[in-house]
Tab-separated table of C-alpha atoms in Angstrom:
chain	number	residue	atom	x	y	z
A	1	MET	CA	1.188	13.536	-8.408
A	2	ARG	CA	3.815	15.148	-6.173
A	3	ARG	CA	1.178	15.909	-3.578
A	4	THR	CA	0.153	12.253	-3.323
A	5	ARG	CA	1.272	11.064	0.078
A	6	ARG	CA	3.037	7.742	0.569
A	7	ALA	CA	1.917	7.356	4.183
A	8	GLY	CA	-0.601	9.012	6.478
A	9	THR	CA	-3.412	9.205	3.943
A	10	GLY	CA	-7.015	9.810	5.013
A	11	PRO	CA	-8.084	6.148	4.781
A	12	GLU	CA	-4.964	5.051	6.720
A	13	ILE	CA	-5.607	7.562	9.501
A	14	ALA	CA	-9.271	6.522	9.750
A	15	LEU	CA	-8.284	2.859	10.020
A	16	ARG	CA	-5.586	3.597	12.605
A	17	ARG	CA	-8.049	5.572	14.723
A	18	ALA	CA	-10.582	2.733	14.574
A	19	LEU	CA	-7.942	0.165	15.563
A	20	HIS	CA	-6.690	2.365	18.402
A	21	ARG	CA	-10.240	2.896	19.739
A	22	ARG	CA	-10.593	-0.888	19.921
A	23	GLY	CA	-7.457	-1.105	22.055
A	24	LEU	CA	-5.194	-2.537	19.354
A	25	ARG	CA	-1.621	-1.281	19.291
A	26	PHE	CA	0.415	-1.279	16.120
A	27	VAL	CA	3.387	0.221	14.315
A	28	VAL	CA	3.111	2.290	11.161
A	29	ASP	CA	5.045	2.295	7.870
A	30	GLN	CA	7.446	-0.572	8.659
A	31	PRO	CA	9.569	-2.485	6.131
A	32	VAL	CA	8.151	-5.891	5.233
A	33	PRO	CA	10.068	-8.460	7.305
A	34	GLY	CA	12.450	-10.530	5.224
A	35	GLY	CA	11.611	-8.642	2.067
A	36	ASN	CA	12.856	-5.747	0.055
A	37	ARG	CA	13.394	-2.686	2.290
A	38	ARG	CA	11.364	-0.552	-0.148
A	39	ARG	CA	8.240	-2.652	0.473
A	40	ARG	CA	6.476	-1.356	3.546
A	41	ASP	CA	3.435	-2.305	5.629
A	42	ASP	CA	0.934	0.490	6.192
A	43	ILE	CA	-0.017	-0.945	9.598
A	44	LEU	CA	1.680	-3.830	11.390
A	45	LEU	CA	0.019	-5.622	14.306
A	46	ARG	CA	3.132	-7.319	15.666
A	47	GLY	CA	1.535	-9.518	18.328
A	48	ALA	CA	-1.028	-10.945	15.930
A	49	ARG	CA	1.508	-11.077	13.065
A	50	ILE	CA	-0.848	-9.202	10.746
A	51	ALA	CA	0.317	-6.786	8.055
A	52	VAL	CA	-2.294	-4.356	6.745
A	53	PHE	CA	-1.991	-2.613	3.392
A	54	VAL	CA	-4.338	0.283	2.599
A	55	ASP	CA	-4.233	0.281	-1.196
A	56	GLY	CA	-5.454	3.302	-3.113
A	57	CYS	CA	-7.592	2.673	-6.191
A	58	PHE	CA	-5.308	4.469	-8.647
A	59	TRP	CA	-1.896	3.144	-7.614
A	60	HIS	CA	-3.037	-0.419	-7.042
A	61	SER	CA	-5.229	-0.743	-10.156
A	62	CYS	CA	-8.613	-1.182	-8.525
A	63	PRO	CA	-10.832	-2.819	-11.185
A	64	GLU	CA	-13.852	-0.819	-10.024
A	65	HIS	CA	-12.429	2.689	-9.431
A	66	GLY	CA	-8.937	2.728	-10.967
A	67	HIS	CA	-8.332	4.403	-14.301
A	68	LEU	CA	-5.430	5.069	-16.639
A	69	PRO	CA	-4.415	8.670	-17.287
A	70	ILE	CA	-4.825	9.810	-20.873
A	71	ALA	CA	-1.326	11.272	-21.152
A	72	ASN	CA	1.451	8.655	-21.396
A	73	ARG	CA	-1.120	5.847	-21.284
A	74	SER	CA	1.285	3.043	-22.271
A	75	TRP	CA	3.864	4.123	-19.657
A	76	TRP	CA	1.214	4.246	-16.925
A	77	ARG	CA	-0.128	0.840	-17.943
A	78	LEU	CA	3.336	-0.707	-17.458
A	79	LYS	CA	3.917	1.209	-14.216
A	80	LEU	CA	0.603	0.149	-12.651
A	81	ARG	CA	1.035	-3.469	-13.773
A	82	GLY	CA	4.429	-3.488	-12.085
A	83	ILE	CA	2.915	-2.184	-8.855
A	84	ALA	CA	0.179	-4.845	-8.954
A	85	ARG	CA	2.813	-7.535	-9.594
A	86	ARG	CA	4.872	-6.261	-6.648
A	87	ASP	CA	1.749	-6.326	-4.430
A	88	ARG	CA	1.094	-9.979	-5.298
A	89	ASP	CA	4.740	-10.877	-4.693
A	90	THR	CA	4.740	-9.117	-1.298
A	91	ASP	CA	1.556	-10.995	-0.344
A	92	ALA	CA	3.220	-14.292	-1.293
A	93	VAL	CA	6.358	-13.481	0.740
A	94	LEU	CA	4.301	-12.589	3.817
A	95	THR	CA	2.053	-15.641	3.450
A	96	ALA	CA	5.090	-17.891	3.229
A	97	MET	CA	6.427	-16.327	6.456
A	98	GLY	CA	3.173	-17.114	8.237
């Protein structure tokens, strides 16, 4: 788990390259405006006011690909539920800001 990167993952880099090829300019790994400083956008298109989050299947409890580890199963269940709850709250904060 220590080797899991918080930013600059393969899917993020691929998306950033695709956006850049299309002439879109953006900032990376910025705090969510008006929110908790620990919540961060993966990609922020400032002019268009669009925040992009590249959520990994494990950490964000993807119903199709996510899975719970066997060791410490109850702890992981609570941890991943908390992350999903935080994701929904961040979405609500950003939606309310327009």
